[in-house]
């Protein structure tokens, strides 16, 4: 089993697990690899090094800034610290999105109509998701219907890698 660090042109980084290096190259050449965040198929292998754990802790330790002149409690991150934090934030976001998607019903383009039916007790109360225009979302908010606008991430429509 080969595990490679991969990235798309937007620098979204993720892991790919392959039976062999050849398997990875074949999938890459055929455009079968896709970024789980933006769905780009322009995937490159990133340099990687074996991870040697020094402790059993899985928490990320963020180093304090060398300079005490930073205001507002800002912590400075450099190099690999930034990459690790970025990877953890991305993983947490995708995990939260998977959970949200799993707990809501996709009503597609009829989101606004279904949200109104639920609000006015014409349909059973439940969590829904779907697509609507910005104007329609604002109209729902003006009616007192709570709406959370989120960017459409293609990979979240499918099973995430």
PDB file of C-alpha atoms in Angstrom:
ATOM      1  CA  UNK A   1       0.000   0.000   0.000  1.00  0.00           C
ATOM      2  CA  UNK A   2       1.363   3.409  -0.997  1.00  0.00           C
ATOM      3  CA  UNK A   3       0.174   6.610   0.671  1.00  0.00           C
ATOM      4  CA  UNK A   4       0.963   9.849  -1.155  1.00  0.00           C
ATOM      5  CA  UNK A   5       0.470  13.478  -0.222  1.00  0.00           C
ATOM      6  CA  UNK A   6      -1.484  15.099  -3.052  1.00  0.00           C
ATOM      7  CA  UNK A   7      -2.508  18.660  -3.904  1.00  0.00           C
ATOM      8  CA  UNK A   8      -4.588  20.523  -6.460  1.00  0.00           C
ATOM      9  CA  UNK A   9      -3.697  23.873  -8.103  1.00  0.00           C
ATOM     10  CA  UNK A  10      -5.573  25.703  -5.302  1.00  0.00           C
ATOM     11  CA  UNK A  11      -3.205  24.055  -2.790  1.00  0.00           C
ATOM     12  CA  UNK A  12      -5.888  21.877  -1.177  1.00  0.00           C
ATOM     13  CA  UNK A  13      -3.839  19.034   0.273  1.00  0.00           C
ATOM     14  CA  UNK A  14      -5.027  15.510   0.904  1.00  0.00           C
ATOM     15  CA  UNK A  15      -3.818  11.911   1.033  1.00  0.00           C
ATOM     16  CA  UNK A  16      -4.249   9.231  -1.584  1.00  0.00           C
ATOM     17  CA  UNK A  17      -3.930   5.511  -0.858  1.00  0.00           C
ATOM     18  CA  UNK A  18      -2.913   3.277  -3.749  1.00  0.00           C
ATOM     19  CA  UNK A  19      -2.048  -0.362  -4.328  1.00  0.00           C
ATOM     20  CA  UNK A  20       1.227   0.702  -5.971  1.00  0.00           C
ATOM     21  CA  UNK A  21       3.034   3.684  -7.458  1.00  0.00           C
ATOM     22  CA  UNK A  22       1.911   2.482 -10.895  1.00  0.00           C
ATOM     23  CA  UNK A  23      -1.713   2.504  -9.717  1.00  0.00           C
ATOM     24  CA  UNK A  24      -1.298   6.129  -8.618  1.00  0.00           C
ATOM     25  CA  UNK A  25       0.267   7.147 -11.930  1.00  0.00           C
ATOM     26  CA  UNK A  26      -2.439   5.398 -13.980  1.00  0.00           C
ATOM     27  CA  UNK A  27      -5.221   7.083 -12.000  1.00  0.00           C
ATOM     28  CA  UNK A  28      -3.463  10.435 -12.285  1.00  0.00           C
ATOM     29  CA  UNK A  29      -2.972  10.076 -16.078  1.00  0.00           C
ATOM     30  CA  UNK A  30      -6.633   9.105 -16.601  1.00  0.00           C
ATOM     31  CA  UNK A  31      -7.886  12.062 -14.530  1.00  0.00           C
ATOM     32  CA  UNK A  32      -9.412   9.716 -11.979  1.00  0.00           C
ATOM     33  CA  UNK A  33      -7.944  11.607  -9.005  1.00  0.00           C
ATOM     34  CA  UNK A  34      -9.977  14.587  -7.853  1.00  0.00           C
ATOM     35  CA  UNK A  35      -9.553  17.120  -5.057  1.00  0.00           C
ATOM     36  CA  UNK A  36     -12.145  16.424  -2.324  1.00  0.00           C
ATOM     37  CA  UNK A  37     -12.637  20.170  -1.800  1.00  0.00           C
ATOM     38  CA  UNK A  38     -12.820  21.742  -5.282  1.00  0.00           C
ATOM     39  CA  UNK A  39     -13.133  18.631  -7.501  1.00  0.00           C
ATOM     40  CA  UNK A  40     -10.125  19.617  -9.645  1.00  0.00           C
ATOM     41  CA  UNK A  41      -8.499  16.713 -11.483  1.00  0.00           C
ATOM     42  CA  UNK A  42      -5.160  18.517 -11.882  1.00  0.00           C
ATOM     43  CA  UNK A  43      -3.524  16.620  -9.037  1.00  0.00           C
ATOM     44  CA  UNK A  44       0.191  16.607  -8.234  1.00  0.00           C
ATOM     45  CA  UNK A  45       2.143  14.473  -5.792  1.00  0.00           C
ATOM     46  CA  UNK A  46       3.784  16.452  -3.032  1.00  0.00           C
ATOM     47  CA  UNK A  47       7.100  15.621  -1.411  1.00  0.00           C
ATOM     48  CA  UNK A  48       6.640  13.529   1.688  1.00  0.00           C
ATOM     49  CA  UNK A  49       8.727  12.049   4.437  1.00  0.00           C
ATOM     50  CA  UNK A  50       7.957   9.160   6.737  1.00  0.00           C
ATOM     51  CA  UNK A  51       6.318  10.255   9.974  1.00  0.00           C
ATOM     52  CA  UNK A  52       8.097   9.151  13.102  1.00  0.00           C
ATOM     53  CA  UNK A  53       5.945   9.750  16.154  1.00  0.00           C
ATOM     54  CA  UNK A  54       7.739  10.995  19.252  1.00  0.00           C
ATOM     55  CA  UNK A  55       4.738  10.770  21.555  1.00  0.00           C
ATOM     56  CA  UNK A  56       1.320   9.201  21.697  1.00  0.00           C
ATOM     57  CA  UNK A  57      -0.425  12.576  21.654  1.00  0.00           C
ATOM     58  CA  UNK A  58      -2.317  13.476  18.502  1.00  0.00           C
ATOM     59  CA  UNK A  59      -2.924  17.100  19.463  1.00  0.00           C
ATOM     60  CA  UNK A  60      -1.236  19.855  17.478  1.00  0.00           C
ATOM     61  CA  UNK A  61       1.078  21.964  19.597  1.00  0.00           C
ATOM     62  CA  UNK A  62       1.175  25.506  18.232  1.00  0.00           C
ATOM     63  CA  UNK A  63       4.460  27.247  19.080  1.00  0.00           C
ATOM     64  CA  UNK A  64       4.271  30.649  20.733  1.00  0.00           C
ATOM     65  CA  UNK A  65       5.490  33.594  18.734  1.00  0.00           C
ATOM     66  CA  UNK A  66       9.117  34.490  19.287  1.00  0.00           C
ATOM     67  CA  UNK A  67       8.230  38.144  19.525  1.00  0.00           C
ATOM     68  CA  UNK A  68       6.128  39.433  22.401  1.00  0.00           C
ATOM     69  CA  UNK A  69       5.234  42.496  20.297  1.00  0.00           C
ATOM     70  CA  UNK A  70       2.257  40.694  18.734  1.00  0.00           C
ATOM     71  CA  UNK A  71      -0.993  42.225  19.913  1.00  0.00           C
ATOM     72  CA  UNK A  72      -4.296  40.559  20.619  1.00  0.00           C
ATOM     73  CA  UNK A  73      -2.876  37.146  21.504  1.00  0.00           C
ATOM     74  CA  UNK A  74      -1.896  36.314  17.933  1.00  0.00           C
ATOM     75  CA  UNK A  75       0.231  33.208  17.496  1.00  0.00           C
ATOM     76  CA  UNK A  76       2.666  33.143  14.585  1.00  0.00           C
ATOM     77  CA  UNK A  77       2.912  29.972  12.517  1.00  0.00           C
ATOM     78  CA  UNK A  78       5.661  29.070  10.121  1.00  0.00           C
ATOM     79  CA  UNK A  79       6.376  26.379   7.537  1.00  0.00           C
ATOM     80  CA  UNK A  80       5.242  22.939   8.593  1.00  0.00           C
ATOM     81  CA  UNK A  81       3.293  24.299  11.590  1.00  0.00           C
ATOM     82  CA  UNK A  82       1.100  26.266   9.197  1.00  0.00           C
ATOM     83  CA  UNK A  83       0.676  23.256   6.896  1.00  0.00           C
ATOM     84  CA  UNK A  84      -0.319  21.013   9.810  1.00  0.00           C
ATOM     85  CA  UNK A  85      -2.838  23.532  11.103  1.00  0.00           C
ATOM     86  CA  UNK A  86      -4.253  24.071   7.617  1.00  0.00           C
ATOM     87  CA  UNK A  87      -4.652  20.316   7.162  1.00  0.00           C
ATOM     88  CA  UNK A  88      -6.409  20.001  10.527  1.00  0.00           C
ATOM     89  CA  UNK A  89      -8.769  22.889   9.756  1.00  0.00           C
ATOM     90  CA  UNK A  90      -9.570  21.392   6.351  1.00  0.00           C
ATOM     91  CA  UNK A  91     -10.206  17.958   7.886  1.00  0.00           C
ATOM     92  CA  UNK A  92     -12.451  19.448  10.585  1.00  0.00           C
ATOM     93  CA  UNK A  93     -14.412  21.411   7.971  1.00  0.00           C
ATOM     94  CA  UNK A  94     -14.948  18.325   5.792  1.00  0.00           C
ATOM     95  CA  UNK A  95     -15.959  16.249   8.822  1.00  0.00           C
ATOM     96  CA  UNK A  96     -18.510  18.888   9.847  1.00  0.00           C
ATOM     97  CA  UNK A  97     -19.863  19.132   6.315  1.00  0.00           C
ATOM     98  CA  UNK A  98     -20.227  15.335   6.080  1.00  0.00           C
ATOM     99  CA  UNK A  99     -22.153  15.362   9.352  1.00  0.00           C
ATOM    100  CA  UNK A 100     -24.380  18.223   8.219  1.00  0.00           C
ATOM    101  CA  UNK A 101     -25.080  16.519   4.896  1.00  0.00           C
ATOM    102  CA  UNK A 102     -25.898  13.254   6.649  1.00  0.00           C
ATOM    103  CA  UNK A 103     -28.398  14.909   8.987  1.00  0.00           C
ATOM    104  CA  UNK A 104     -30.333  16.882   6.392  1.00  0.00           C
ATOM    105  CA  UNK A 105     -32.598  16.096   3.466  1.00  0.00           C
ATOM    106  CA  UNK A 106     -31.612  17.352   0.016  1.00  0.00           C
ATOM    107  CA  UNK A 107     -34.638  19.113  -1.496  1.00  0.00           C
ATOM    108  CA  UNK A 108     -32.690  20.476  -4.474  1.00  0.00           C
ATOM    109  CA  UNK A 109     -34.063  23.532  -6.254  1.00  0.00           C
ATOM    110  CA  UNK A 110     -37.280  23.552  -4.205  1.00  0.00           C
ATOM    111  CA  UNK A 111     -35.412  24.680  -1.074  1.00  0.00           C
ATOM    112  CA  UNK A 112     -37.268  27.995  -0.639  1.00  0.00           C
ATOM    113  CA  UNK A 113     -40.716  26.433  -1.128  1.00  0.00           C
ATOM    114  CA  UNK A 114     -39.966  23.567   1.259  1.00  0.00           C
ATOM    115  CA  UNK A 115     -38.464  25.916   3.875  1.00  0.00           C
ATOM    116  CA  UNK A 116     -41.670  27.990   3.801  1.00  0.00           C
ATOM    117  CA  UNK A 117     -43.855  24.857   4.106  1.00  0.00           C
ATOM    118  CA  UNK A 118     -41.875  23.755   7.166  1.00  0.00           C
ATOM    119  CA  UNK A 119     -41.957  27.253   8.694  1.00  0.00           C
ATOM    120  CA  UNK A 120     -45.726  27.568   8.228  1.00  0.00           C
ATOM    121  CA  UNK A 121     -46.336  23.987   9.521  1.00  0.00           C
ATOM    122  CA  UNK A 122     -47.525  22.699   6.118  1.00  0.00           C
ATOM    123  CA  UNK A 123     -44.752  20.041   6.097  1.00  0.00           C
ATOM    124  CA  UNK A 124     -43.121  18.071   8.912  1.00  0.00           C
ATOM    125  CA  UNK A 125     -40.278  19.863  10.674  1.00  0.00           C
ATOM    126  CA  UNK A 126     -36.854  18.598   9.626  1.00  0.00           C
ATOM    127  CA  UNK A 127     -33.430  19.803   8.519  1.00  0.00           C
ATOM    128  CA  UNK A 128     -33.219  20.445   4.800  1.00  0.00           C
ATOM    129  CA  UNK A 129     -30.592  21.609   2.323  1.00  0.00           C
ATOM    130  CA  UNK A 130     -30.761  22.645  -1.286  1.00  0.00           C
ATOM    131  CA  UNK A 131     -30.187  25.478  -3.713  1.00  0.00           C
ATOM    132  CA  UNK A 132     -31.848  28.869  -3.993  1.00  0.00           C
ATOM    133  CA  UNK A 133     -30.935  32.346  -5.187  1.00  0.00           C
ATOM    134  CA  UNK A 134     -29.389  34.975  -2.924  1.00  0.00           C
ATOM    135  CA  UNK A 135     -32.545  37.095  -3.315  1.00  0.00           C
ATOM    136  CA  UNK A 136     -34.769  34.190  -2.303  1.00  0.00           C
ATOM    137  CA  UNK A 137     -32.561  33.411   0.712  1.00  0.00           C
ATOM    138  CA  UNK A 138     -32.857  37.036   1.818  1.00  0.00           C
ATOM    139  CA  UNK A 139     -36.648  36.899   1.362  1.00  0.00           C
ATOM    140  CA  UNK A 140     -36.751  33.801   3.586  1.00  0.00           C
ATOM    141  CA  UNK A 141     -34.753  35.621   6.268  1.00  0.00           C
ATOM    142  CA  UNK A 142     -37.150  38.589   6.094  1.00  0.00           C
ATOM    143  CA  UNK A 143     -40.024  36.144   6.732  1.00  0.00           C
ATOM    144  CA  UNK A 144     -38.240  34.975   9.887  1.00  0.00           C
ATOM    145  CA  UNK A 145     -37.010  31.703   8.402  1.00  0.00           C
ATOM    146  CA  UNK A 146     -33.467  30.845   9.483  1.00  0.00           C
ATOM    147  CA  UNK A 147     -31.272  30.157   6.452  1.00  0.00           C
ATOM    148  CA  UNK A 148     -27.557  29.420   6.428  1.00  0.00           C
ATOM    149  CA  UNK A 149     -25.934  30.201   3.088  1.00  0.00           C
ATOM    150  CA  UNK A 150     -22.971  28.009   2.244  1.00  0.00           C
ATOM    151  CA  UNK A 151     -20.725  27.750  -0.798  1.00  0.00           C
ATOM    152  CA  UNK A 152     -21.438  24.882  -3.154  1.00  0.00           C
ATOM    153  CA  UNK A 153     -18.511  22.474  -2.949  1.00  0.00           C
ATOM    154  CA  UNK A 154     -18.802  19.865  -5.717  1.00  0.00           C
ATOM    155  CA  UNK A 155     -17.099  17.121  -3.739  1.00  0.00           C
ATOM    156  CA  UNK A 156     -19.719  17.309  -0.987  1.00  0.00           C
ATOM    157  CA  UNK A 157     -22.387  16.087  -3.417  1.00  0.00           C
ATOM    158  CA  UNK A 158     -20.548  12.768  -3.700  1.00  0.00           C
ATOM    159  CA  UNK A 159     -18.814  10.427  -1.318  1.00  0.00           C
ATOM    160  CA  UNK A 160     -15.680  12.139  -0.043  1.00  0.00           C
ATOM    161  CA  UNK A 161     -12.333  10.466  -0.611  1.00  0.00           C
TER     162      UNK A 161
END
